mmCIF file of C-alpha atoms in Angstrom:
data_model
loop_
_atom_site.group_PDB
_atom_site.id
_atom_site.type_symbol
_atom_site.label_atom_id
_atom_site.label_comp_id
_atom_site.label_asym_id
_atom_site.label_seq_id
_atom_site.Cartn_x
_atom_site.Cartn_y
_atom_site.Cartn_z
ATOM 1 C CA MET A 92 89.830 -121.198 25.377
ATOM 2 C CA SER A 93 92.276 -122.158 28.094
ATOM 3 C CA VAL A 94 92.214 -125.896 27.299
ATOM 4 C CA THR A 95 93.001 -127.285 23.851
ATOM 5 C CA LYS A 96 90.670 -129.755 22.141
ATOM 6 C CA GLU A 97 91.561 -132.336 19.480
ATOM 7 C CA GLN A 98 93.678 -130.007 17.352
ATOM 8 C CA PRO A 99 96.429 -128.382 19.390
ATOM 9 C CA ASN A 100 96.964 -124.667 18.883
ATOM 10 C CA VAL A 101 99.689 -123.961 21.350
ATOM 11 C CA GLU A 102 100.524 -120.611 19.809
ATOM 12 C CA SER A 103 97.087 -119.158 20.543
ATOM 13 C CA GLN A 104 97.331 -120.356 24.137
ATOM 14 C CA ALA A 105 100.816 -118.917 24.521
ATOM 15 C CA ILE A 106 99.651 -115.571 23.132
ATOM 16 C CA ALA A 107 96.718 -115.551 25.558
ATOM 17 C CA ALA A 108 99.057 -116.364 28.439
ATOM 18 C CA LYS A 109 101.379 -113.520 27.473
ATOM 19 C CA LYS A 110 98.499 -111.037 27.483
ATOM 20 C CA ALA A 111 97.354 -112.337 30.861
ATOM 21 C CA ALA A 112 100.895 -112.040 32.224
ATOM 22 C CA LYS A 113 100.825 -108.289 31.628
ATOM 23 C CA ILE A 114 97.673 -107.984 33.733
ATOM 24 C CA LEU A 115 99.078 -110.287 36.393
ATOM 25 C CA SER A 116 102.291 -108.275 36.674
ATOM 26 C CA LEU A 117 100.290 -105.232 37.780
ATOM 27 C CA LEU A 118 98.453 -106.957 40.628
ATOM 28 C CA SER A 119 99.345 -106.246 44.228
ATOM 29 C CA THR A 120 100.719 -108.846 46.602
ATOM 30 C CA GLU A 121 97.403 -108.809 48.461
ATOM 31 C CA GLU A 122 95.430 -109.520 45.284
ATOM 32 C CA LYS A 123 97.683 -112.439 44.372
ATOM 33 C CA ASN A 124 97.511 -113.869 47.884
ATOM 34 C CA GLU A 125 93.726 -113.612 47.939
ATOM 35 C CA ALA A 126 93.608 -115.521 44.659
ATOM 36 C CA LEU A 127 95.796 -118.293 46.064
ATOM 37 C CA HIS A 128 93.489 -118.700 49.061
ATOM 38 C CA ILE A 129 90.468 -118.894 46.764
ATOM 39 C CA LEU A 130 92.236 -121.513 44.654
ATOM 40 C CA ALA A 131 93.005 -123.539 47.784
ATOM 41 C CA ASP A 132 89.441 -123.365 49.086
ATOM 42 C CA THR A 133 88.028 -124.373 45.714
ATOM 43 C CA LEU A 134 90.342 -127.378 45.491
ATOM 44 C CA ASP A 135 89.179 -128.494 48.933
ATOM 45 C CA LYS A 136 85.539 -128.222 47.865
ATOM 46 C CA ASN A 137 86.119 -130.251 44.705
ATOM 47 C CA THR A 138 88.215 -133.076 46.139
ATOM 48 C CA GLN A 139 85.770 -135.782 45.057
ATOM 49 C CA VAL A 140 85.612 -134.516 41.475
ATOM 50 C CA ILE A 141 89.402 -134.644 41.242
ATOM 51 C CA LEU A 142 89.590 -138.107 42.830
ATOM 52 C CA GLU A 143 87.068 -139.500 40.349
ATOM 53 C CA ALA A 144 89.154 -138.172 37.475
ATOM 54 C CA ASN A 145 92.313 -139.572 39.055
ATOM 55 C CA GLU A 146 90.744 -143.008 39.343
ATOM 56 C CA ARG A 147 90.287 -143.050 35.572
ATOM 57 C CA ASP A 148 94.004 -142.395 35.183
ATOM 58 C CA LEU A 149 94.886 -145.058 37.759
ATOM 59 C CA LYS A 150 92.680 -147.626 36.044
ATOM 60 C CA ALA A 151 94.365 -146.929 32.720
ATOM 61 C CA GLY A 152 97.770 -147.120 34.413
ATOM 62 C CA ARG A 153 97.014 -150.517 35.930
ATOM 63 C CA GLU A 154 95.867 -151.810 32.548
ATOM 64 C CA LYS A 155 99.114 -150.603 30.971
ATOM 65 C CA GLY A 156 101.213 -152.202 33.716
ATOM 66 C CA TYR A 157 102.909 -149.084 35.104
ATOM 67 C CA ASP A 158 105.351 -149.886 37.911
ATOM 68 C CA ALA A 159 104.750 -149.070 41.570
ATOM 69 C CA ALA A 160 106.909 -145.938 41.578
ATOM 70 C CA TYR A 161 105.068 -144.509 38.581
ATOM 71 C CA MET A 162 101.667 -145.300 40.076
ATOM 72 C CA ASP A 163 102.675 -143.669 43.353
ATOM 73 C CA ARG A 164 103.471 -140.405 41.568
ATOM 74 C CA LEU A 165 100.199 -140.633 39.650
ATOM 75 C CA ALA A 166 97.920 -141.470 42.587
ATOM 76 C CA LEU A 167 95.907 -138.850 44.470
ATOM 77 C CA SER A 168 94.028 -139.118 47.759
ATOM 78 C CA LYS A 169 92.014 -136.823 50.010
ATOM 79 C CA GLU A 170 95.167 -136.243 52.017
ATOM 80 C CA ARG A 171 97.255 -135.357 48.969
ATOM 81 C CA ILE A 172 94.665 -132.936 47.627
ATOM 82 C CA TYR A 173 94.444 -131.359 51.070
ATOM 83 C CA ASP A 174 98.226 -130.985 50.933
ATOM 84 C CA PHE A 175 97.887 -129.298 47.510
ATOM 85 C CA ALA A 176 95.529 -126.743 48.989
ATOM 86 C CA GLU A 177 97.708 -126.212 52.048
ATOM 87 C CA GLY A 178 100.672 -125.747 49.755
ATOM 88 C CA LEU A 179 98.890 -122.882 48.003
ATOM 89 C CA ARG A 180 98.096 -121.278 51.353
ATOM 90 C CA GLN A 181 101.742 -121.578 52.356
ATOM 91 C CA VAL A 182 102.828 -119.921 49.099
ATOM 92 C CA ALA A 183 100.458 -117.063 49.901
ATOM 93 C CA VAL A 184 102.350 -116.513 53.162
ATOM 94 C CA LEU A 185 105.739 -116.346 51.441
ATOM 95 C CA GLU A 186 107.340 -113.022 50.633
ATOM 96 C CA ASP A 187 106.475 -111.633 47.209
ATOM 97 C CA PRO A 188 109.666 -111.980 45.119
ATOM 98 C CA THR A 189 108.753 -109.169 42.718
ATOM 99 C CA GLY A 190 109.276 -105.437 43.080
ATOM 100 C CA LYS A 191 112.295 -105.852 45.348
ATOM 101 C CA ILE A 192 115.075 -103.306 44.916
ATOM 102 C CA LEU A 193 118.196 -105.465 45.011
ATOM 103 C CA SER A 194 120.562 -102.524 44.788
ATOM 104 C CA ASN A 195 120.532 -98.847 43.902
ATOM 105 C CA TRP A 196 122.994 -96.022 43.425
ATOM 106 C CA THR A 197 123.141 -92.480 42.124
ATOM 107 C CA LEU A 198 125.575 -91.485 39.384
ATOM 108 C CA ASP A 199 127.649 -88.317 39.506
ATOM 109 C CA ASN A 200 125.170 -86.693 37.121
ATOM 110 C CA GLY A 201 122.282 -87.348 39.522
ATOM 111 C CA LEU A 202 120.772 -90.307 37.611
ATOM 112 C CA LEU A 203 119.254 -92.849 40.025
ATOM 113 C CA VAL A 204 119.868 -96.496 39.079
ATOM 114 C CA GLU A 205 117.762 -99.275 40.633
ATOM 115 C CA LYS A 206 118.022 -103.022 40.079
ATOM 116 C CA VAL A 207 114.490 -104.382 40.590
ATOM 117 C CA THR A 208 113.046 -107.925 40.510
ATOM 118 C CA VAL A 209 110.241 -108.576 38.009
ATOM 119 C CA PRO A 210 108.356 -111.682 36.788
ATOM 120 C CA LEU A 211 109.857 -113.801 34.023
ATOM 121 C CA GLY A 212 106.579 -113.495 32.104
ATOM 122 C CA VAL A 213 105.233 -116.819 30.795
ATOM 123 C CA ILE A 214 106.475 -120.152 32.138
ATOM 124 C CA GLY A 215 106.038 -123.348 30.140
ATOM 125 C CA MET A 216 105.851 -126.406 32.398
ATOM 126 C CA ILE A 217 106.366 -129.853 30.841
ATOM 127 C CA TYR A 218 105.965 -132.822 33.186
ATOM 128 C CA GLU A 219 104.954 -136.462 33.444
ATOM 129 C CA ALA A 220 102.745 -138.400 35.863
ATOM 130 C CA ARG A 221 102.740 -135.778 38.587
ATOM 131 C CA PRO A 222 99.320 -134.151 39.100
ATOM 132 C CA ASN A 223 100.776 -132.276 42.073
ATOM 133 C CA VAL A 224 102.930 -130.264 39.666
ATOM 134 C CA THR A 225 99.766 -128.844 38.100
ATOM 135 C CA VAL A 226 98.885 -127.192 41.396
ATOM 136 C CA ASP A 227 102.356 -126.478 42.759
ATOM 137 C CA ALA A 228 103.657 -124.867 39.574
ATOM 138 C CA THR A 229 100.516 -122.786 39.129
ATOM 139 C CA GLY A 230 100.683 -121.445 42.667
ATOM 140 C CA LEU A 231 104.336 -120.474 42.402
ATOM 141 C CA ALA A 232 103.862 -118.934 38.961
ATOM 142 C CA LEU A 233 100.921 -116.779 40.029
ATOM 143 C CA LYS A 234 102.565 -115.633 43.265
ATOM 144 C CA SER A 235 105.644 -114.534 41.318
ATOM 145 C CA GLY A 236 103.497 -112.676 38.783
ATOM 146 C CA ASN A 237 103.918 -115.165 35.940
ATOM 147 C CA ALA A 238 101.399 -116.778 33.631
ATOM 148 C CA ILE A 239 101.864 -120.503 33.051
ATOM 149 C CA VAL A 240 101.324 -122.962 30.212
ATOM 150 C CA LEU A 241 100.986 -126.522 31.539
ATOM 151 C CA LYS A 242 101.755 -129.646 29.489
ATOM 152 C CA GLY A 243 101.337 -132.733 31.643
ATOM 153 C CA GLY A 244 101.841 -136.356 30.672
ATOM 154 C CA SER A 245 99.056 -138.287 28.958
ATOM 155 C CA SER A 246 98.902 -140.789 31.832
ATOM 156 C CA ALA A 247 97.591 -138.046 34.155
ATOM 157 C CA LEU A 248 95.370 -136.318 31.598
ATOM 158 C CA SER A 249 92.040 -136.806 33.386
ATOM 159 C CA SER A 250 93.483 -135.692 36.732
ATOM 160 C CA ASN A 251 95.154 -132.616 35.275
ATOM 161 C CA LYS A 252 92.082 -131.561 33.297
ATOM 162 C CA ALA A 253 89.923 -131.804 36.408
ATOM 163 C CA ILE A 254 92.394 -129.811 38.499
ATOM 164 C CA VAL A 255 92.737 -127.061 35.887
ATOM 165 C CA GLN A 256 88.964 -126.821 35.418
ATOM 166 C CA VAL A 257 88.581 -126.375 39.173
ATOM 167 C CA MET A 258 91.282 -123.694 39.195
ATOM 168 C CA HIS A 259 89.658 -121.861 36.277
ATOM 169 C CA GLU A 260 86.382 -121.736 38.188
ATOM 170 C CA ALA A 261 88.236 -120.350 41.189
ATOM 171 C CA LEU A 262 89.992 -117.658 39.145
ATOM 172 C CA LYS A 263 86.618 -116.222 38.133
ATOM 173 C CA GLU A 264 86.395 -114.885 41.685
ATOM 174 C CA THR A 265 89.818 -113.204 41.546
ATOM 175 C CA LYS A 266 91.641 -110.384 39.782
ATOM 176 C CA ILE A 267 93.764 -112.934 37.909
ATOM 177 C CA PRO A 268 92.470 -113.702 34.394
ATOM 178 C CA GLN A 269 91.739 -117.359 33.642
ATOM 179 C CA GLU A 270 94.052 -117.083 30.659
ATOM 180 C CA ALA A 271 96.997 -116.831 33.063
ATOM 181 C CA VAL A 272 96.694 -120.610 33.530
ATOM 182 C CA GLN A 273 96.789 -122.476 30.224
ATOM 183 C CA PHE A 274 96.550 -126.260 29.945
ATOM 184 C CA ILE A 275 97.444 -128.180 26.795
ATOM 185 C CA ALA A 276 95.126 -131.182 26.880
ATOM 186 C CA SER A 277 96.211 -132.584 23.525
ATOM 187 C CA THR A 278 98.285 -135.770 23.685
ATOM 188 C CA ASP A 279 99.610 -135.076 20.191
ATOM 189 C CA ARG A 280 103.404 -134.914 20.121
ATOM 190 C CA GLU A 281 103.060 -131.902 17.836
ATOM 191 C CA ALA A 282 101.694 -129.905 20.760
ATOM 192 C CA THR A 283 104.883 -130.457 22.739
ATOM 193 C CA GLN A 284 107.025 -129.636 19.727
ATOM 194 C CA GLN A 285 105.131 -126.356 19.301
ATOM 195 C CA LEU A 286 105.776 -125.507 22.931
ATOM 196 C CA PHE A 287 109.513 -126.021 22.388
ATOM 197 C CA THR A 288 109.684 -123.228 19.811
ATOM 198 C CA MET A 289 107.441 -120.453 21.176
ATOM 199 C CA LYS A 290 110.300 -118.039 21.948
ATOM 200 C CA GLU A 291 108.190 -114.992 21.138
ATOM 201 C CA HIS A 292 105.531 -115.877 23.692
ATOM 202 C CA ILE A 293 107.078 -118.185 26.313
ATOM 203 C CA ASP A 294 110.004 -116.949 28.386
ATOM 204 C CA VAL A 295 111.244 -120.202 29.907
ATOM 205 C CA LEU A 296 110.524 -123.940 29.839
ATOM 206 C CA ILE A 297 110.849 -126.073 32.969
ATOM 207 C CA PRO A 298 110.783 -129.878 32.517
ATOM 208 C CA ARG A 299 109.898 -132.185 35.431
ATOM 209 C CA GLY A 300 110.222 -135.918 34.961
ATOM 210 C CA GLY A 301 112.543 -138.674 33.863
ATOM 211 C CA GLY A 302 115.779 -138.379 31.968
ATOM 212 C CA SER A 303 114.241 -138.939 28.538
ATOM 213 C CA LEU A 304 111.753 -136.096 29.001
ATOM 214 C CA ILE A 305 114.352 -133.688 30.367
ATOM 215 C CA ASN A 306 116.817 -134.510 27.596
ATOM 216 C CA ALA A 307 114.129 -134.071 24.939
ATOM 217 C CA VAL A 308 113.371 -130.577 26.214
ATOM 218 C CA VAL A 309 117.012 -129.552 26.670
ATOM 219 C CA ASN A 310 118.088 -130.886 23.267
ATOM 220 C CA ASN A 311 115.152 -129.657 21.176
ATOM 221 C CA ALA A 312 113.794 -126.462 22.702
ATOM 222 C CA THR A 313 114.655 -123.051 21.310
ATOM 223 C CA VAL A 314 112.921 -121.479 24.312
ATOM 224 C CA PRO A 315 115.370 -121.034 27.244
ATOM 225 C CA VAL A 316 115.251 -124.016 29.619
ATOM 226 C CA LEU A 317 115.652 -124.265 33.381
ATOM 227 C CA GLU A 318 116.921 -127.822 33.591
ATOM 228 C CA THR A 319 115.707 -129.999 36.451
ATOM 229 C CA GLY A 320 117.960 -133.028 36.509
ATOM 230 C CA VAL A 321 117.389 -136.684 37.204
ATOM 231 C CA GLY A 322 118.319 -137.570 40.769
ATOM 232 C CA ASN A 323 121.033 -140.233 40.700
ATOM 233 C CA CYS A 324 122.056 -139.351 44.268
ATOM 234 C CA HIS A 325 125.094 -140.833 46.043
ATOM 235 C CA LEU A 326 126.074 -141.373 49.676
ATOM 236 C CA TYR A 327 129.780 -141.861 50.407
ATOM 237 C CA ILE A 328 130.442 -143.689 53.677
ATOM 238 C CA ASP A 329 134.023 -142.831 54.595
ATOM 239 C CA VAL A 330 136.445 -144.978 56.586
ATOM 240 C CA GLU A 331 135.929 -142.529 59.481
ATOM 241 C CA ALA A 332 132.136 -142.561 59.287
ATOM 242 C CA ASP A 333 130.138 -142.991 62.492
ATOM 243 C CA VAL A 334 128.257 -146.283 62.130
ATOM 244 C CA GLU A 335 124.940 -145.112 63.563
ATOM 245 C CA LYS A 336 124.926 -141.922 61.502
ATOM 246 C CA ALA A 337 125.848 -143.779 58.332
ATOM 247 C CA LEU A 338 123.141 -146.413 58.668
ATOM 248 C CA ASN A 339 120.419 -143.973 59.699
ATOM 249 C CA ILE A 340 121.222 -141.673 56.782
ATOM 250 C CA LEU A 341 121.376 -144.567 54.313
ATOM 251 C CA VAL A 342 118.005 -145.944 55.419
ATOM 252 C CA ASN A 343 116.321 -142.544 55.411
ATOM 253 C CA ALA A 344 117.706 -141.500 52.038
ATOM 254 C CA LYS A 345 116.814 -144.829 50.402
ATOM 255 C CA THR A 346 113.517 -145.850 52.009
ATOM 256 C CA ASP A 347 111.660 -142.710 53.134
ATOM 257 C CA ARG A 348 110.262 -142.065 49.635
ATOM 258 C CA PRO A 349 112.176 -144.173 47.110
ATOM 259 C CA ALA A 350 110.314 -142.760 44.105
ATOM 260 C CA VAL A 351 111.418 -139.131 44.494
ATOM 261 C CA CYS A 352 114.392 -137.434 42.868
ATOM 262 C CA ASN A 353 116.307 -136.778 46.114
ATOM 263 C CA ALA A 354 116.257 -140.431 47.177
ATOM 264 C CA LEU A 355 119.542 -142.321 47.429
ATOM 265 C CA GLU A 356 120.443 -144.523 44.439
ATOM 266 C CA THR A 357 124.108 -145.433 45.032
ATOM 267 C CA ALA A 358 126.026 -146.017 48.256
ATOM 268 C CA ILE A 359 129.788 -145.635 47.866
ATOM 269 C CA ILE A 360 131.446 -147.406 50.788
ATOM 270 C CA HIS A 361 135.068 -147.367 51.926
ATOM 271 C CA GLU A 362 136.363 -150.946 51.834
ATOM 272 C CA CYS A 363 137.773 -150.806 55.378
ATOM 273 C CA TRP A 364 134.505 -149.472 56.807
ATOM 274 C CA LEU A 365 132.574 -152.204 54.991
ATOM 275 C CA GLU A 366 134.871 -154.945 56.292
ATOM 276 C CA LYS A 367 134.573 -153.687 59.875
ATOM 277 C CA ASN A 368 130.805 -153.075 59.850
ATOM 278 C CA ARG A 369 129.619 -155.782 57.490
ATOM 279 C CA ASP A 370 127.238 -157.542 59.895
ATOM 280 C CA VAL A 371 125.309 -154.479 61.027
ATOM 281 C CA LEU A 372 125.117 -153.157 57.461
ATOM 282 C CA VAL A 373 123.757 -156.452 56.099
ATOM 283 C CA LYS A 374 121.195 -156.622 58.904
ATOM 284 C CA THR A 375 120.075 -153.047 58.202
ATOM 285 C CA LEU A 376 119.730 -153.681 54.472
ATOM 286 C CA GLN A 377 117.728 -156.862 55.038
ATOM 287 C CA GLU A 378 115.434 -155.316 57.646
ATOM 288 C CA ASN A 379 114.548 -152.526 55.234
ATOM 289 C CA GLY A 380 114.014 -154.707 52.178
ATOM 290 C CA ILE A 381 116.859 -153.137 50.200
ATOM 291 C CA THR A 382 118.175 -155.091 47.207
ATOM 292 C CA VAL A 383 121.868 -154.484 46.554
ATOM 293 C CA HIS A 384 123.443 -154.280 43.099
ATOM 294 C CA GLY A 385 127.116 -154.288 44.015
ATOM 295 C CA ASP A 386 130.600 -154.553 42.596
ATOM 296 C CA GLU A 387 132.587 -157.742 43.224
ATOM 297 C CA THR A 388 133.952 -156.533 46.554
ATOM 298 C CA ALA A 389 130.486 -155.593 47.791
ATOM 299 C CA LEU A 390 129.161 -159.000 46.743
ATOM 300 C CA SER A 391 131.825 -160.735 48.826
ATOM 301 C CA TYR A 392 130.545 -158.976 51.961
ATOM 302 C CA ILE A 393 126.808 -158.608 51.309
ATOM 303 C CA PRO A 394 124.919 -161.890 50.704
ATOM 304 C CA ASN A 395 122.064 -162.143 48.184
ATOM 305 C CA SER A 396 123.430 -159.205 46.214
ATOM 306 C CA VAL A 397 123.248 -158.832 42.443
ATOM 307 C CA LEU A 398 126.396 -158.089 40.452
ATOM 308 C CA ALA A 399 126.150 -154.507 39.218
ATOM 309 C CA ASN A 400 126.672 -153.642 35.565
ATOM 310 C CA GLU A 401 127.442 -150.316 33.911
ATOM 311 C CA GLU A 402 123.754 -149.383 33.756
ATOM 312 C CA ASP A 403 123.336 -149.775 37.509
ATOM 313 C CA TRP A 404 125.805 -146.979 38.265
ATOM 314 C CA ALA A 405 123.739 -144.523 36.197
ATOM 315 C CA ASN A 406 120.318 -145.866 37.130
ATOM 316 C CA GLU A 407 117.693 -143.827 38.964
ATOM 317 C CA TYR A 408 115.940 -146.875 40.440
ATOM 318 C CA LEU A 409 113.119 -145.025 42.223
ATOM 319 C CA SER A 410 112.624 -148.227 44.215
ATOM 320 C CA LEU A 411 114.260 -150.158 47.070
ATOM 321 C CA ASP A 412 117.115 -151.223 44.791
ATOM 322 C CA LEU A 413 120.506 -149.759 45.720
ATOM 323 C CA ALA A 414 123.793 -149.781 43.832
ATOM 324 C CA VAL A 415 126.842 -150.290 46.078
ATOM 325 C CA LYS A 416 130.323 -149.264 44.953
ATOM 326 C CA THR A 417 133.403 -149.915 47.096
ATOM 327 C CA VAL A 418 136.411 -147.571 47.112
ATOM 328 C CA SER A 419 139.679 -147.178 48.995
ATOM 329 C CA ASN A 420 139.603 -143.384 49.462
ATOM 330 C CA VAL A 421 137.511 -140.254 49.045
ATOM 331 C CA GLU A 422 139.178 -139.408 45.729
ATOM 332 C CA GLU A 423 137.833 -142.619 44.187
ATOM 333 C CA ALA A 424 134.374 -141.762 45.511
ATOM 334 C CA ILE A 425 134.561 -138.308 43.945
ATOM 335 C CA ASP A 426 135.690 -139.805 40.622
ATOM 336 C CA HIS A 427 132.738 -142.214 40.616
ATOM 337 C CA ILE A 428 130.278 -139.391 41.284
ATOM 338 C CA GLU A 429 131.907 -137.321 38.546
ATOM 339 C CA ALA A 430 131.406 -140.202 36.105
ATOM 340 C CA TYR A 431 127.824 -141.128 36.974
ATOM 341 C CA GLY A 432 126.260 -138.319 39.012
ATOM 342 C CA THR A 433 123.571 -135.973 37.735
ATOM 343 C CA LYS A 434 124.662 -132.900 39.728
ATOM 344 C CA HIS A 435 121.596 -133.203 41.965
ATOM 345 C CA SER A 436 122.333 -134.190 45.593
ATOM 346 C CA GLU A 437 125.425 -135.903 46.999
ATOM 347 C CA ALA A 438 126.320 -136.773 50.598
ATOM 348 C CA ILE A 439 129.288 -137.861 52.693
ATOM 349 C CA VAL A 440 129.322 -139.425 56.154
ATOM 350 C CA THR A 441 132.610 -138.896 57.982
ATOM 351 C CA GLU A 442 133.975 -137.530 61.235
ATOM 352 C CA ASN A 443 137.064 -136.238 59.429
ATOM 353 C CA LYS A 444 136.544 -132.547 58.655
ATOM 354 C CA GLU A 445 139.333 -132.426 56.073
ATOM 355 C CA THR A 446 137.855 -135.357 54.165
ATOM 356 C CA ALA A 447 134.451 -133.702 54.283
ATOM 357 C CA LYS A 448 135.952 -130.436 53.025
ATOM 358 C CA THR A 449 137.603 -132.226 50.106
ATOM 359 C CA PHE A 450 134.327 -133.906 49.168
ATOM 360 C CA MET A 451 132.239 -130.743 49.482
ATOM 361 C CA SER A 452 134.754 -128.717 47.476
ATOM 362 C CA LEU A 453 135.343 -131.115 44.595
ATOM 363 C CA VAL A 454 131.958 -132.752 44.002
ATOM 364 C CA ASP A 455 129.943 -130.833 41.404
ATOM 365 C CA ALA A 456 126.298 -130.882 42.505
ATOM 366 C CA SER A 457 123.526 -128.450 43.324
ATOM 367 C CA ALA A 458 123.185 -129.791 46.895
ATOM 368 C CA LEU A 459 125.899 -131.313 49.094
ATOM 369 C CA TYR A 460 125.500 -132.870 52.542
ATOM 370 C CA HIS A 461 127.945 -133.684 55.325
ATOM 371 C CA ASN A 462 126.447 -136.169 57.800
ATOM 372 C CA ALA A 463 122.871 -135.607 56.587
ATOM 373 C CA SER A 464 120.379 -137.214 54.222
ATOM 374 C CA THR A 465 119.903 -136.201 50.587
ATOM 375 C CA ARG A 466 116.159 -136.106 51.297
ATOM 376 C CA PHE A 467 116.540 -132.494 52.462
ATOM 377 C CA THR A 468 116.905 -131.234 48.887
ATOM 378 C CA ASP A 469 113.510 -129.593 48.878
ATOM 379 C CA GLY A 470 112.482 -125.977 49.193
ATOM 380 C CA GLY A 471 110.235 -126.578 52.178
ATOM 381 C CA ALA A 472 112.710 -128.838 53.966
ATOM 382 C CA LEU A 473 115.508 -126.292 53.557
ATOM 383 C CA GLY A 474 113.386 -123.513 54.965
ATOM 384 C CA PHE A 475 112.643 -121.255 52.002
ATOM 385 C CA GLY A 476 109.213 -122.540 51.009
ATOM 386 C CA ALA A 477 107.744 -124.330 48.031
ATOM 387 C CA GLU A 478 109.821 -125.011 44.934
ATOM 388 C CA ILE A 479 109.015 -125.652 41.296
ATOM 389 C CA GLY A 480 111.852 -128.126 40.777
ATOM 390 C CA ILE A 481 115.504 -128.872 41.511
ATOM 391 C CA SER A 482 117.796 -127.146 39.043
ATOM 392 C CA THR A 483 121.013 -128.990 38.247
ATOM 393 C CA GLN A 484 122.401 -126.316 35.941
ATOM 394 C CA LYS A 485 124.601 -123.400 36.957
ATOM 395 C CA LEU A 486 123.057 -120.422 35.186
ATOM 396 C CA HIS A 487 120.115 -118.376 36.503
ATOM 397 C CA ALA A 488 119.133 -120.808 39.268
ATOM 398 C CA ARG A 489 120.619 -123.880 40.967
ATOM 399 C CA GLY A 490 119.191 -126.291 43.516
ATOM 400 C CA PRO A 491 115.594 -126.031 44.761
ATOM 401 C CA MET A 492 113.933 -123.299 42.697
ATOM 402 C CA GLY A 493 111.605 -121.258 44.866
ATOM 403 C CA LEU A 494 109.848 -117.996 44.091
ATOM 404 C CA PRO A 495 113.020 -115.911 43.510
ATOM 405 C CA ALA A 496 114.063 -118.294 40.710
ATOM 406 C CA LEU A 497 110.899 -117.343 38.809
ATOM 407 C CA THR A 498 111.939 -113.713 38.549
ATOM 408 C CA THR A 499 114.469 -111.719 36.585
ATOM 409 C CA VAL A 500 115.599 -108.112 36.936
ATOM 410 C CA LYS A 501 115.096 -104.763 35.301
ATOM 411 C CA PHE A 502 117.425 -101.813 35.655
ATOM 412 C CA MET A 503 115.213 -98.785 36.224
ATOM 413 C CA MET A 504 116.717 -95.319 35.891
ATOM 414 C CA SER A 505 115.167 -92.068 37.117
ATOM 415 C CA GLY A 506 116.502 -88.655 36.183
ATOM 416 C CA ASN A 507 115.569 -85.015 35.693
ATOM 417 C CA GLY A 508 116.554 -84.526 32.079
ATOM 418 C CA GLN A 509 120.048 -86.052 31.961
ATOM 419 C CA THR A 510 121.531 -86.674 28.509
ATOM 420 C CA ARG A 511 124.735 -88.294 27.342
#
């Protein structure tokens, strides 16, 4: 079976996925692309089935009192499911990341050495109330020649089960075995714990969700982890920042989609800039419904603000709340980001190139912006296609993880009888 029942048996699913991965690794680019198009078409045809399942999750969420940001991530619509399908079609258009010869050379003895990209094998995906991840991660895994084991949050269980059942039906019409897409339907914590320790069968775990989920995976898994960090993103408005640029970037980064990981959570503002541009800043904040949690200096300039505490500086609000920290120079801004940042996305607005260079050089983050919004930290927005998450670590992959991040390499040698 590809979906667990009451008693989780993650090991059997992981073993099945590993066997399927071997078959998948032999398929041509054309066969994988055809499968993705069939998956997309089948999702389109079953939109109503998925929406009915999602409504059960939404009803349960309302009864449990989930906040607006959580419900937004959980909710599906005809438009969102259409976007899922279009996303799969776009992945089909992307270049196949496997089988690429990255480099090659011939030794003095005539031995040919080639460094070639290959699939990772089996990806374990652990995530929360994000039904879109079920589709997005599956599409990227299959295109890169990987099998996938999905473990979504219990709050989206009905939605995820419906989506996976639709995808399994679609895979019957393709060269990809159904076992290449495994879904752990059990809500038992033991199932997740099993997934953490399947080193023999699962090649990498990728967590998507809040800080508690990510930390649980990073701290407890023996399977290698590609860490996707929480997005406590900062915008530093320098003393030499252009007013229009600064305000437009602040509003976009904070209000475009407040519940996503690349949304702005803290504005760090130079005291002199704040004093000079107080009125237009306050008007902008009020017009956009932004609630400020500021330090004492910020409170003296921005009416109706709330005094920030230590938790505010580290908080991923995922709402229209915004922490505001005042500083007297770029070094203080960098120090604040060092203390509270999550190495996700950080931005500076300034017309001073040297100040920008200092910020971009010294801030440790996977994505840095000079005079642009943090909302661009996304594979599609940056021009290299869909991504499975934003990596905040430094090894293997960093930043938006597209198809190449789901591959590794083999060194393949060809000779004519050479010995050593």
